[in-house]
Each structure stands twice: as C-alpha cells, then as structure tokens.
PDB file of C-alpha atoms in Angstrom:
ATOM      1  CA  MET A   1      11.699 102.003  73.632  1.00  0.00           C
ATOM      2  CA  LEU A   2      11.163 105.739  74.010  1.00  0.00           C
ATOM      3  CA  CYS A   3      13.360 107.733  71.617  1.00  0.00           C
ATOM      4  CA  SER A   4      13.766 111.313  70.433  1.00  0.00           C
ATOM      5  CA  ASN A   5      15.184 112.963  67.335  1.00  0.00           C
ATOM      6  CA  SER A   6      17.293 115.451  69.286  1.00  0.00           C
ATOM      7  CA  PRO A   7      19.245 115.714  72.557  1.00  0.00           C
ATOM      8  CA  SER A   8      17.473 119.035  73.105  1.00  0.00           C
ATOM      9  CA  ARG A   9      14.787 119.166  75.769  1.00  0.00           C
ATOM     10  CA  LEU A  10      12.738 121.901  74.177  1.00  0.00           C
ATOM     11  CA  ALA A  11       9.111 121.228  73.327  1.00  0.00           C
ATOM     12  CA  LYS A  12       9.821 121.152  69.578  1.00  0.00           C
ATOM     13  CA  THR A  13      11.685 117.830  69.956  1.00  0.00           C
ATOM     14  CA  ASN A  14       9.862 114.849  68.444  1.00  0.00           C
ATOM     15  CA  TYR A  15       9.404 111.687  70.509  1.00  0.00           C
ATOM     16  CA  TYR A  16       8.809 108.148  69.302  1.00  0.00           C
ATOM     17  CA  VAL A  17       7.784 104.864  70.894  1.00  0.00           C
ATOM     18  CA  CYS A  18       9.244 101.951  68.953  1.00  0.00           C
ATOM     19  CA  ASN A  19       9.135  98.163  69.249  1.00  0.00           C
ATOM     20  CA  PRO A  20      12.487  96.639  68.175  1.00  0.00           C
ATOM     21  CA  THR A  21      10.854  93.220  67.745  1.00  0.00           C
ATOM     22  CA  THR A  22       8.185  94.281  65.238  1.00  0.00           C
ATOM     23  CA  LYS A  23      10.151  97.314  63.973  1.00  0.00           C
ATOM     24  CA  HIS A  24       6.998  99.413  64.323  1.00  0.00           C
ATOM     25  CA  TYR A  25       6.989 102.865  65.850  1.00  0.00           C
ATOM     26  CA  THR A  26       4.581 105.650  66.754  1.00  0.00           C
ATOM     27  CA  VAL A  27       5.316 109.364  66.589  1.00  0.00           C
ATOM     28  CA  LEU A  28       3.855 110.966  69.697  1.00  0.00           C
ATOM     29  CA  SER A  29       1.523 113.879  69.094  1.00  0.00           C
ATOM     30  CA  LYS A  30       2.534 117.387  70.125  1.00  0.00           C
ATOM     31  CA  SER A  31       2.107 118.504  73.714  1.00  0.00           C
ATOM     32  CA  VAL A  32      -0.806 120.652  74.856  1.00  0.00           C
ATOM     33  CA  LEU A  33       1.787 122.913  76.485  1.00  0.00           C
ATOM     34  CA  GLU A  34       4.013 123.262  73.452  1.00  0.00           C
ATOM     35  CA  THR A  35       5.817 126.583  73.339  1.00  0.00           C
ATOM     36  CA  GLU A  36       9.147 127.445  71.769  1.00  0.00           C
ATOM     37  CA  ASN A  37      10.996 127.780  75.081  1.00  0.00           C
ATOM     38  CA  CYS A  38       9.148 125.329  77.314  1.00  0.00           C
ATOM     39  CA  LYS A  39      11.799 122.976  78.690  1.00  0.00           C
ATOM     40  CA  ILE A  40      11.162 119.265  79.139  1.00  0.00           C
ATOM     41  CA  HIS A  41      12.891 118.048  82.309  1.00  0.00           C
ATOM     42  CA  GLY A  42      12.133 114.369  81.880  1.00  0.00           C
ATOM     43  CA  ILE A  43      10.060 111.952  79.842  1.00  0.00           C
ATOM     44  CA  SER A  44       9.488 108.313  80.838  1.00  0.00           C
ATOM     45  CA  LEU A  45       7.805 105.243  79.386  1.00  0.00           C
ATOM     46  CA  ALA A  46       5.451 103.152  81.549  1.00  0.00           C
ATOM     47  CA  PHE A  47       4.889  99.745  79.973  1.00  0.00           C
ATOM     48  CA  ASP A  48       4.424  96.235  81.337  1.00  0.00           C
ATOM     49  CA  PRO A  49       3.439  93.729  78.612  1.00  0.00           C
ATOM     50  CA  ALA A  50       2.559  91.175  81.301  1.00  0.00           C
ATOM     51  CA  LYS A  51      -0.299  93.420  82.446  1.00  0.00           C
ATOM     52  CA  SER A  52      -1.440  95.333  79.367  1.00  0.00           C
ATOM     53  CA  PRO A  53      -0.586  95.822  75.672  1.00  0.00           C
ATOM     54  CA  HIS A  54      -0.991  99.571  76.199  1.00  0.00           C
ATOM     55  CA  TYR A  55       1.610 102.034  77.420  1.00  0.00           C
ATOM     56  CA  LYS A  56       1.746 105.536  78.863  1.00  0.00           C
ATOM     57  CA  VAL A  57       4.361 108.258  78.503  1.00  0.00           C
ATOM     58  CA  ILE A  58       4.875 110.661  81.400  1.00  0.00           C
ATOM     59  CA  CYS A  59       6.391 114.056  80.664  1.00  0.00           C
ATOM     60  CA  VAL A  60       7.634 116.540  83.282  1.00  0.00           C
ATOM     61  CA  ARG A  61       8.077 120.051  81.927  1.00  0.00           C
ATOM     62  CA  ASP A  62       8.036 123.696  82.924  1.00  0.00           C
ATOM     63  CA  SER A  63       4.670 124.954  84.097  1.00  0.00           C
ATOM     64  CA  VAL A  64       3.228 127.679  81.885  1.00  0.00           C
ATOM     65  CA  SER A  65       0.946 129.080  84.596  1.00  0.00           C
ATOM     66  CA  SER A  66       3.318 128.901  87.591  1.00  0.00           C
ATOM     67  CA  PRO A  67       6.962 130.022  87.143  1.00  0.00           C
ATOM     68  CA  GLN A  68       9.625 127.824  88.793  1.00  0.00           C
ATOM     69  CA  HIS A  69       7.113 124.966  88.956  1.00  0.00           C
ATOM     70  CA  TYR A  70       6.818 121.679  87.075  1.00  0.00           C
ATOM     71  CA  GLN A  71       3.798 120.244  85.276  1.00  0.00           C
ATOM     72  CA  ILE A  72       3.049 116.602  84.430  1.00  0.00           C
ATOM     73  CA  GLU A  73       1.482 115.525  81.155  1.00  0.00           C
ATOM     74  CA  ILE A  74       0.393 112.022  80.187  1.00  0.00           C
ATOM     75  CA  TYR A  75       0.138 110.376  76.792  1.00  0.00           C
ATOM     76  CA  SER A  76      -1.764 107.074  76.558  1.00  0.00           C
ATOM     77  CA  SER A  77      -1.574 104.665  73.629  1.00  0.00           C
ATOM     78  CA  GLN A  78      -5.132 103.658  74.522  1.00  0.00           C
ATOM     79  CA  THR A  79      -6.803 107.072  74.778  1.00  0.00           C
ATOM     80  CA  GLY A  80      -4.605 109.210  72.544  1.00  0.00           C
ATOM     81  CA  PRO A  81      -3.434 112.839  72.923  1.00  0.00           C
ATOM     82  CA  TRP A  82      -1.451 114.435  75.718  1.00  0.00           C
ATOM     83  CA  ARG A  83      -3.384 115.761  78.698  1.00  0.00           C
ATOM     84  CA  LEU A  84      -2.454 117.597  81.872  1.00  0.00           C
ATOM     85  CA  SER A  85      -2.301 115.687  85.143  1.00  0.00           C
ATOM     86  CA  GLY A  86      -2.519 117.388  88.522  1.00  0.00           C
ATOM     87  CA  ASP A  87      -1.435 120.863  89.556  1.00  0.00           C
ATOM     88  CA  PRO A  88       1.965 122.532  89.089  1.00  0.00           C
ATOM     89  CA  PHE A  89       4.459 121.491  91.775  1.00  0.00           C
ATOM     90  CA  ILE A  90       7.979 122.023  93.113  1.00  0.00           C
ATOM     91  CA  ALA A  91      10.484 119.191  93.544  1.00  0.00           C
ATOM     92  CA  ASP A  92      14.241 118.659  93.841  1.00  0.00           C
ATOM     93  CA  VAL A  93      14.803 115.484  91.830  1.00  0.00           C
ATOM     94  CA  ASN A  94      16.368 114.486  88.508  1.00  0.00           C
ATOM     95  CA  PHE A  95      13.409 113.921  86.194  1.00  0.00           C
ATOM     96  CA  SER A  96      15.649 112.686  83.359  1.00  0.00           C
ATOM     97  CA  LYS A  97      16.269 109.404  85.229  1.00  0.00           C
ATOM     98  CA  GLY A  98      12.722 108.139  85.727  1.00  0.00           C
ATOM     99  CA  VAL A  99      12.252 104.418  86.452  1.00  0.00           C
ATOM    100  CA  TYR A 100       8.954 102.563  86.031  1.00  0.00           C
ATOM    101  CA  TRP A 101       8.202 100.085  88.822  1.00  0.00           C
ATOM    102  CA  ASN A 102       5.168  98.794  90.706  1.00  0.00           C
ATOM    103  CA  GLY A 103       2.704 100.954  88.762  1.00  0.00           C
ATOM    104  CA  SER A 104       4.587 104.215  89.327  1.00  0.00           C
ATOM    105  CA  ILE A 105       7.395 106.322  87.890  1.00  0.00           C
ATOM    106  CA  TYR A 106      10.198 106.952  90.394  1.00  0.00           C
ATOM    107  CA  TRP A 107      12.721 109.792  90.418  1.00  0.00           C
ATOM    108  CA  ILE A 108      15.657 110.563  92.687  1.00  0.00           C
ATOM    109  CA  SER A 109      17.963 113.515  93.208  1.00  0.00           C
ATOM    110  CA  THR A 110      21.580 112.992  92.215  1.00  0.00           C
ATOM    111  CA  ILE A 111      23.212 115.680  94.356  1.00  0.00           C
ATOM    112  CA  GLY A 112      22.936 116.603  98.019  1.00  0.00           C
ATOM    113  CA  ASN A 113      20.505 114.695 100.202  1.00  0.00           C
ATOM    114  CA  LEU A 114      18.896 111.856  98.292  1.00  0.00           C
ATOM    115  CA  THR A 115      15.298 112.911  97.671  1.00  0.00           C
ATOM    116  CA  CYS A 116      12.923 110.334  96.226  1.00  0.00           C
ATOM    117  CA  LEU A 117       9.605 111.027  94.523  1.00  0.00           C
ATOM    118  CA  TYR A 118       7.069 108.802  92.790  1.00  0.00           C
ATOM    119  CA  TYR A 119       4.071 109.336  90.535  1.00  0.00           C
ATOM    120  CA  ASN A 120       1.317 106.702  90.703  1.00  0.00           C
ATOM    121  CA  LEU A 121      -0.231 106.229  87.264  1.00  0.00           C
ATOM    122  CA  GLU A 122      -3.504 104.664  88.405  1.00  0.00           C
ATOM    123  CA  PHE A 123      -4.409 107.476  90.810  1.00  0.00           C
ATOM    124  CA  GLU A 124      -2.281 110.155  89.063  1.00  0.00           C
ATOM    125  CA  ARG A 125      -0.802 111.188  92.375  1.00  0.00           C
ATOM    126  CA  LEU A 126       2.642 112.379  93.447  1.00  0.00           C
ATOM    127  CA  GLY A 127       4.166 111.194  96.698  1.00  0.00           C
ATOM    128  CA  PRO A 128       7.482 111.030  98.579  1.00  0.00           C
ATOM    129  CA  MET A 129       9.493 107.851  99.023  1.00  0.00           C
ATOM    130  CA  PRO A 130      11.477 106.895 102.115  1.00  0.00           C
ATOM    131  CA  HIS A 131      14.812 108.687 102.272  1.00  0.00           C
ATOM    132  CA  PHE A 132      17.862 106.711 101.329  1.00  0.00           C
ATOM    133  CA  PRO A 133      20.475 106.115 104.072  1.00  0.00           C
ATOM    134  CA  ASP A 134      22.758 109.159 104.211  1.00  0.00           C
ATOM    135  CA  ASP A 135      26.197 107.964 103.103  1.00  0.00           C
ATOM    136  CA  GLN A 136      28.663 110.842 103.049  1.00  0.00           C
ATOM    137  CA  GLY A 137      31.156 110.922 100.175  1.00  0.00           C
ATOM    138  CA  THR A 138      29.123 108.671  97.882  1.00  0.00           C
ATOM    139  CA  THR A 139      27.527 109.111  94.485  1.00  0.00           C
ATOM    140  CA  ILE A 140      24.645 107.389  92.703  1.00  0.00           C
ATOM    141  CA  ALA A 141      26.078 104.608  90.546  1.00  0.00           C
ATOM    142  CA  TYR A 142      22.872 102.881  89.491  1.00  0.00           C
ATOM    143  CA  PHE A 143      19.103 103.294  89.792  1.00  0.00           C
ATOM    144  CA  GLY A 144      16.857 100.860  87.971  1.00  0.00           C
ATOM    145  CA  GLU A 145      14.301  98.052  87.902  1.00  0.00           C
ATOM    146  CA  SER A 146      14.568  94.390  87.010  1.00  0.00           C
ATOM    147  CA  CYS A 147      11.984  91.600  87.229  1.00  0.00           C
ATOM    148  CA  GLY A 148       9.773  93.533  89.619  1.00  0.00           C
ATOM    149  CA  HIS A 149      12.571  94.814  91.884  1.00  0.00           C
ATOM    150  CA  LEU A 150      13.702  98.436  92.321  1.00  0.00           C
ATOM    151  CA  HIS A 151      17.400  98.914  93.132  1.00  0.00           C
ATOM    152  CA  ILE A 152      19.756 101.750  93.919  1.00  0.00           C
ATOM    153  CA  THR A 153      23.516 101.772  94.462  1.00  0.00           C
ATOM    154  CA  LYS A 154      25.770 104.478  95.870  1.00  0.00           C
ATOM    155  CA  ILE A 155      29.540 104.161  95.556  1.00  0.00           C
ATOM    156  CA  SER A 156      32.256 105.949  97.484  1.00  0.00           C
ATOM    157  CA  PHE A 157      34.919 107.725  95.442  1.00  0.00           C
ATOM    158  CA  TYR A 158      37.633 105.850  97.305  1.00  0.00           C
ATOM    159  CA  THR A 159      36.503 102.237  97.517  1.00  0.00           C
ATOM    160  CA  VAL A 160      35.024  99.434  95.446  1.00  0.00           C
ATOM    161  CA  ARG A 161      33.064  98.048  98.382  1.00  0.00           C
ATOM    162  CA  PHE A 162      29.430  99.077  98.325  1.00  0.00           C
ATOM    163  CA  ASP A 163      25.871  97.912  98.952  1.00  0.00           C
ATOM    164  CA  VAL A 164      22.944  97.413  96.598  1.00  0.00           C
ATOM    165  CA  TYR A 165      19.672  98.522  98.155  1.00  0.00           C
ATOM    166  CA  GLU A 166      16.186  97.355  97.229  1.00  0.00           C
ATOM    167  CA  MET A 167      12.860  99.073  97.892  1.00  0.00           C
ATOM    168  CA  LYS A 168      10.190  97.099  99.719  1.00  0.00           C
ATOM    169  CA  ARG A 169       7.111  96.378  97.638  1.00  0.00           C
ATOM    170  CA  ASP A 170       4.964  98.657  99.807  1.00  0.00           C
ATOM    171  CA  ASP A 171       7.383 101.603  99.378  1.00  0.00           C
ATOM    172  CA  SER A 172       8.057 101.608 103.127  1.00  0.00           C
ATOM    173  CA  GLU A 173      11.867 101.448 103.188  1.00  0.00           C
ATOM    174  CA  TRP A 174      15.138 100.602 101.456  1.00  0.00           C
ATOM    175  CA  PHE A 175      17.023  97.528 102.645  1.00  0.00           C
ATOM    176  CA  VAL A 176      20.443  96.085 101.794  1.00  0.00           C
ATOM    177  CA  LYS A 177      20.023  93.319  99.219  1.00  0.00           C
ATOM    178  CA  TYR A 178      23.614  92.695  98.118  1.00  0.00           C
ATOM    179  CA  LYS A 179      27.066  93.556  99.461  1.00  0.00           C
ATOM    180  CA  ILE A 180      29.711  94.070  96.783  1.00  0.00           C
ATOM    181  CA  ASP A 181      33.496  93.886  97.039  1.00  0.00           C
ATOM    182  CA  PHE A 182      35.310  94.054  93.698  1.00  0.00           C
ATOM    183  CA  ASP A 183      38.703  92.512  94.251  1.00  0.00           C
ATOM    184  CA  HIS A 184      40.466  89.582  92.585  1.00  0.00           C
ATOM    185  CA  PRO A 185      40.786  88.854  89.691  1.00  0.00           C
ATOM    186  CA  TYR A 186      40.133  92.275  88.147  1.00  0.00           C
ATOM    187  CA  LYS A 187      40.846  94.526  91.139  1.00  0.00           C
ATOM    188  CA  LEU A 188      38.551  97.209  89.767  1.00  0.00           C
ATOM    189  CA  ASN A 189      39.186 100.765  90.885  1.00  0.00           C
ATOM    190  CA  TYR A 190      36.331 103.114  91.697  1.00  0.00           C
ATOM    191  CA  TYR A 191      37.184 105.263  88.672  1.00  0.00           C
ATOM    192  CA  ASN A 192      37.375 102.606  85.935  1.00  0.00           C
ATOM    193  CA  PHE A 193      34.039 100.853  85.856  1.00  0.00           C
ATOM    194  CA  THR A 194      30.429 101.808  85.226  1.00  0.00           C
ATOM    195  CA  ILE A 195      27.380  99.840  86.354  1.00  0.00           C
ATOM    196  CA  LEU A 196      25.232  99.475  83.247  1.00  0.00           C
ATOM    197  CA  SER A 197      22.503  97.280  84.687  1.00  0.00           C
ATOM    198  CA  LEU A 198      21.451  94.992  87.519  1.00  0.00           C
ATOM    199  CA  VAL A 199      19.537  91.966  86.251  1.00  0.00           C
ATOM    200  CA  ARG A 200      17.398  89.690  88.403  1.00  0.00           C
ATOM    201  CA  GLY A 201      16.270  86.260  87.220  1.00  0.00           C
ATOM    202  CA  LYS A 202      13.676  83.701  88.203  1.00  0.00           C
ATOM    203  CA  ARG A 203      16.170  82.215  90.667  1.00  0.00           C
ATOM    204  CA  GLU A 204      18.070  84.198  93.267  1.00  0.00           C
ATOM    205  CA  GLU A 205      21.383  82.796  92.030  1.00  0.00           C
ATOM    206  CA  ASP A 206      20.729  84.248  88.565  1.00  0.00           C
ATOM    207  CA  ALA A 207      21.166  87.880  89.715  1.00  0.00           C
ATOM    208  CA  PHE A 208      24.106  89.751  88.183  1.00  0.00           C
ATOM    209  CA  LEU A 209      25.568  93.165  87.445  1.00  0.00           C
ATOM    210  CA  VAL A 210      26.561  94.306  83.957  1.00  0.00           C
ATOM    211  CA  LEU A 211      29.738  96.389  84.145  1.00  0.00           C
ATOM    212  CA  ALA A 212      31.640  98.411  81.571  1.00  0.00           C
ATOM    213  CA  ALA A 213      35.396  98.362  82.206  1.00  0.00           C
ATOM    214  CA  PRO A 214      37.102 100.795  79.781  1.00  0.00           C
ATOM    215  CA  ASN A 215      40.625  99.829  80.833  1.00  0.00           C
ATOM    216  CA  ASP A 216      39.971  96.265  79.671  1.00  0.00           C
ATOM    217  CA  ASP A 217      37.758  97.119  76.656  1.00  0.00           C
ATOM    218  CA  LYS A 218      35.179  94.720  78.059  1.00  0.00           C
ATOM    219  CA  VAL A 219      31.640  94.556  79.303  1.00  0.00           C
ATOM    220  CA  MET A 220      31.597  92.093  82.186  1.00  0.00           C
ATOM    221  CA  LYS A 221      29.014  90.098  84.084  1.00  0.00           C
ATOM    222  CA  TYR A 222      29.364  89.883  87.861  1.00  0.00           C
ATOM    223  CA  ASN A 223      27.274  87.226  89.613  1.00  0.00           C
ATOM    224  CA  LEU A 224      25.929  88.754  92.810  1.00  0.00           C
ATOM    225  CA  ILE A 225      25.606  85.427  94.602  1.00  0.00           C
ATOM    226  CA  ASN A 226      28.712  83.517  93.485  1.00  0.00           C
ATOM    227  CA  LYS A 227      30.867  86.687  93.448  1.00  0.00           C
ATOM    228  CA  THR A 228      32.372  85.683  90.099  1.00  0.00           C
ATOM    229  CA  PHE A 229      33.240  87.628  86.941  1.00  0.00           C
ATOM    230  CA  GLU A 230      32.902  86.566  83.341  1.00  0.00           C
ATOM    231  CA  LYS A 231      33.288  88.481  80.115  1.00  0.00           C
ATOM    232  CA  PHE A 232      29.999  89.535  78.570  1.00  0.00           C
ATOM    233  CA  CYS A 233      31.419  91.009  75.385  1.00  0.00           C
ATOM    234  CA  ASP A 234      34.145  93.244  74.001  1.00  0.00           C
ATOM    235  CA  TYR A 235      33.398  96.750  72.844  1.00  0.00           C
ATOM    236  CA  ASP A 236      35.059  99.070  70.402  1.00  0.00           C
ATOM    237  CA  VAL A 237      34.464 102.725  71.174  1.00  0.00           C
ATOM    238  CA  GLU A 238      36.620 105.423  69.627  1.00  0.00           C
ATOM    239  CA  ASP A 239      36.254 107.660  72.657  1.00  0.00           C
ATOM    240  CA  GLU A 240      36.482 105.516  75.765  1.00  0.00           C
ATOM    241  CA  GLN A 241      35.725 108.549  77.906  1.00  0.00           C
ATOM    242  CA  VAL A 242      32.068 107.908  77.101  1.00  0.00           C
ATOM    243  CA  PHE A 243      32.088 105.206  79.765  1.00  0.00           C
ATOM    244  CA  TYR A 244      32.919 107.740  82.450  1.00  0.00           C
ATOM    245  CA  CYS A 245      29.861 109.827  81.589  1.00  0.00           C
ATOM    246  CA  SER A 246      26.480 109.576  83.261  1.00  0.00           C
ATOM    247  CA  THR A 247      24.777 109.709  79.863  1.00  0.00           C
ATOM    248  CA  ILE A 248      25.492 106.070  79.077  1.00  0.00           C
ATOM    249  CA  GLY A 249      22.517 103.764  79.508  1.00  0.00           C
ATOM    250  CA  ALA A 250      21.694 100.087  79.165  1.00  0.00           C
ATOM    251  CA  PHE A 251      18.233  98.596  78.797  1.00  0.00           C
ATOM    252  CA  GLU A 252      16.905  95.091  79.259  1.00  0.00           C
ATOM    253  CA  TYR A 253      15.484  93.782  75.987  1.00  0.00           C
ATOM    254  CA  ILE A 254      12.267  91.767  76.294  1.00  0.00           C
ATOM    255  CA  GLU A 255      10.633  90.637  73.067  1.00  0.00           C
ATOM    256  CA  SER A 256       6.977  91.606  72.719  1.00  0.00           C
ATOM    257  CA  LEU A 257       4.498  91.703  69.833  1.00  0.00           C
ATOM    258  CA  CYS A 258       2.618  94.630  71.372  1.00  0.00           C
ATOM    259  CA  CYS A 259       2.170  97.388  68.814  1.00  0.00           C
ATOM    260  CA  ALA A 260       4.055 100.603  69.339  1.00  0.00           C
TER     261      ALA A 260
END
C-alpha cells in the first residue's frame, strides 16, 4: 500500500510503501524537485507480485521549469532515489485517481469530456487512450483494475441502470462487459449507494461489485452474473455522509511476502 502522513499534496508530505502482511514499510526518499510550494497532483504505486518483487512509484507534480505544466518522477525499489522521466507536459486528467494495469498507469478526467491518458513504465512514455462513449448526464462511479481487467462505470443521476465497460488488452477500445439494473430486493436509488470495488475471479461467474449502502448500514456484494445481492458486512460510521464523498476508497488485499 502507498500511504502518506498528511492529506496535503505539497512536496513536504512524507510517503510510505507498506506491506500489511509482513508489517514492513519503507519511507520514500525526498523528491529531486522538492520545493516548499511544489504541488503533487497524483502519486501511484505500480506493483505486480506475479511478475516482480520490485515496485515503482509514479509521481505527477508541478513542473519547476515550465509553468502550468506537469512533470513525472519515478521512484524504484530496485534502483533507489527519485528521478525525472520525460519532458514537462499539459494534460486534462485527474492524476489523483491513477490505476495500474497492463504495465501502465492510467488516468481519466472526471468532468467534461472523458479524457484518458496512460504512462507506460517500461518505455516511460505518455499516450492517449480511446475516448469513452459520450453519455450525457452521467458521472464516473468507478474506475479500477481487478485480475488483469480495467473497468470504468458511469452512472446517470436519475437511474440505477448502467453499464460496466472494460478496456481491450491492446488499449484499442472500451466495450460493454456488464449491464446493471439495481431493482428488487433493495431498490437502490442513484443517490444512496457507492461502488467501492469491482472484483473479477478465476471464473466468469465469480465477478461481483462491492457496494456501500448508507441507508441500510451495510456493505453489499452484487453478483454480476447471477444478478443477486448478499450482505458483505455491516459498518458503523459516525458520519454516514462519508459514503457520499468521492474520497472513499476500497482496495483488494492480496497477501505477499515481498519486502516493502
């Protein structure tokens, strides 16, 4: 897991990579661009224990040399300190929501036309992704990866019927993977649930959504094939409004003995 000691995005924030299984952690060294007012726009962890015990951290921050531009830095657990990658650039995406998939970090915009951008770690190259279908009156409800699949979901403000899209492995296009219609028995409204995660399994019938439903004080599991609900767990949060916020996140936990 990639953690920080402060919600601030200034360069003075400390970042840590920790392994919950071994309870080991590493404090990342300071950036080569560290200045008091240099804003960090996004920082993402790239790690696949099936391919390598090493990880990389990708940071997108203000460029020092080019105003109104971004700069990418990379930290590698194998080679050590931060280093610059590529030239300063301009982009209209949300760098705080980076997703690691297929050897790249992916970012999307969350307002206006859906812009998609990826950064390939092997070649250290930025590139555009295919545009998402333009659905008027919708908002991003989920963007994430599971078991080698990249998904995105947009939900209308006035319906609980929506599609889950998946990106083709060659980055060529989005296609509809699942069609969702939340009806009986919970009759969820568009305003009272949050998609925490989409989990794929070894079998197609194992795929499910994890949903937070504040009105019911429950986290629920929705099977995408059988179209059935079951309670995952109860939760006890003093301020239930937290579940309406975009800051909530859920992460798949995979045990690994790789050192942080």
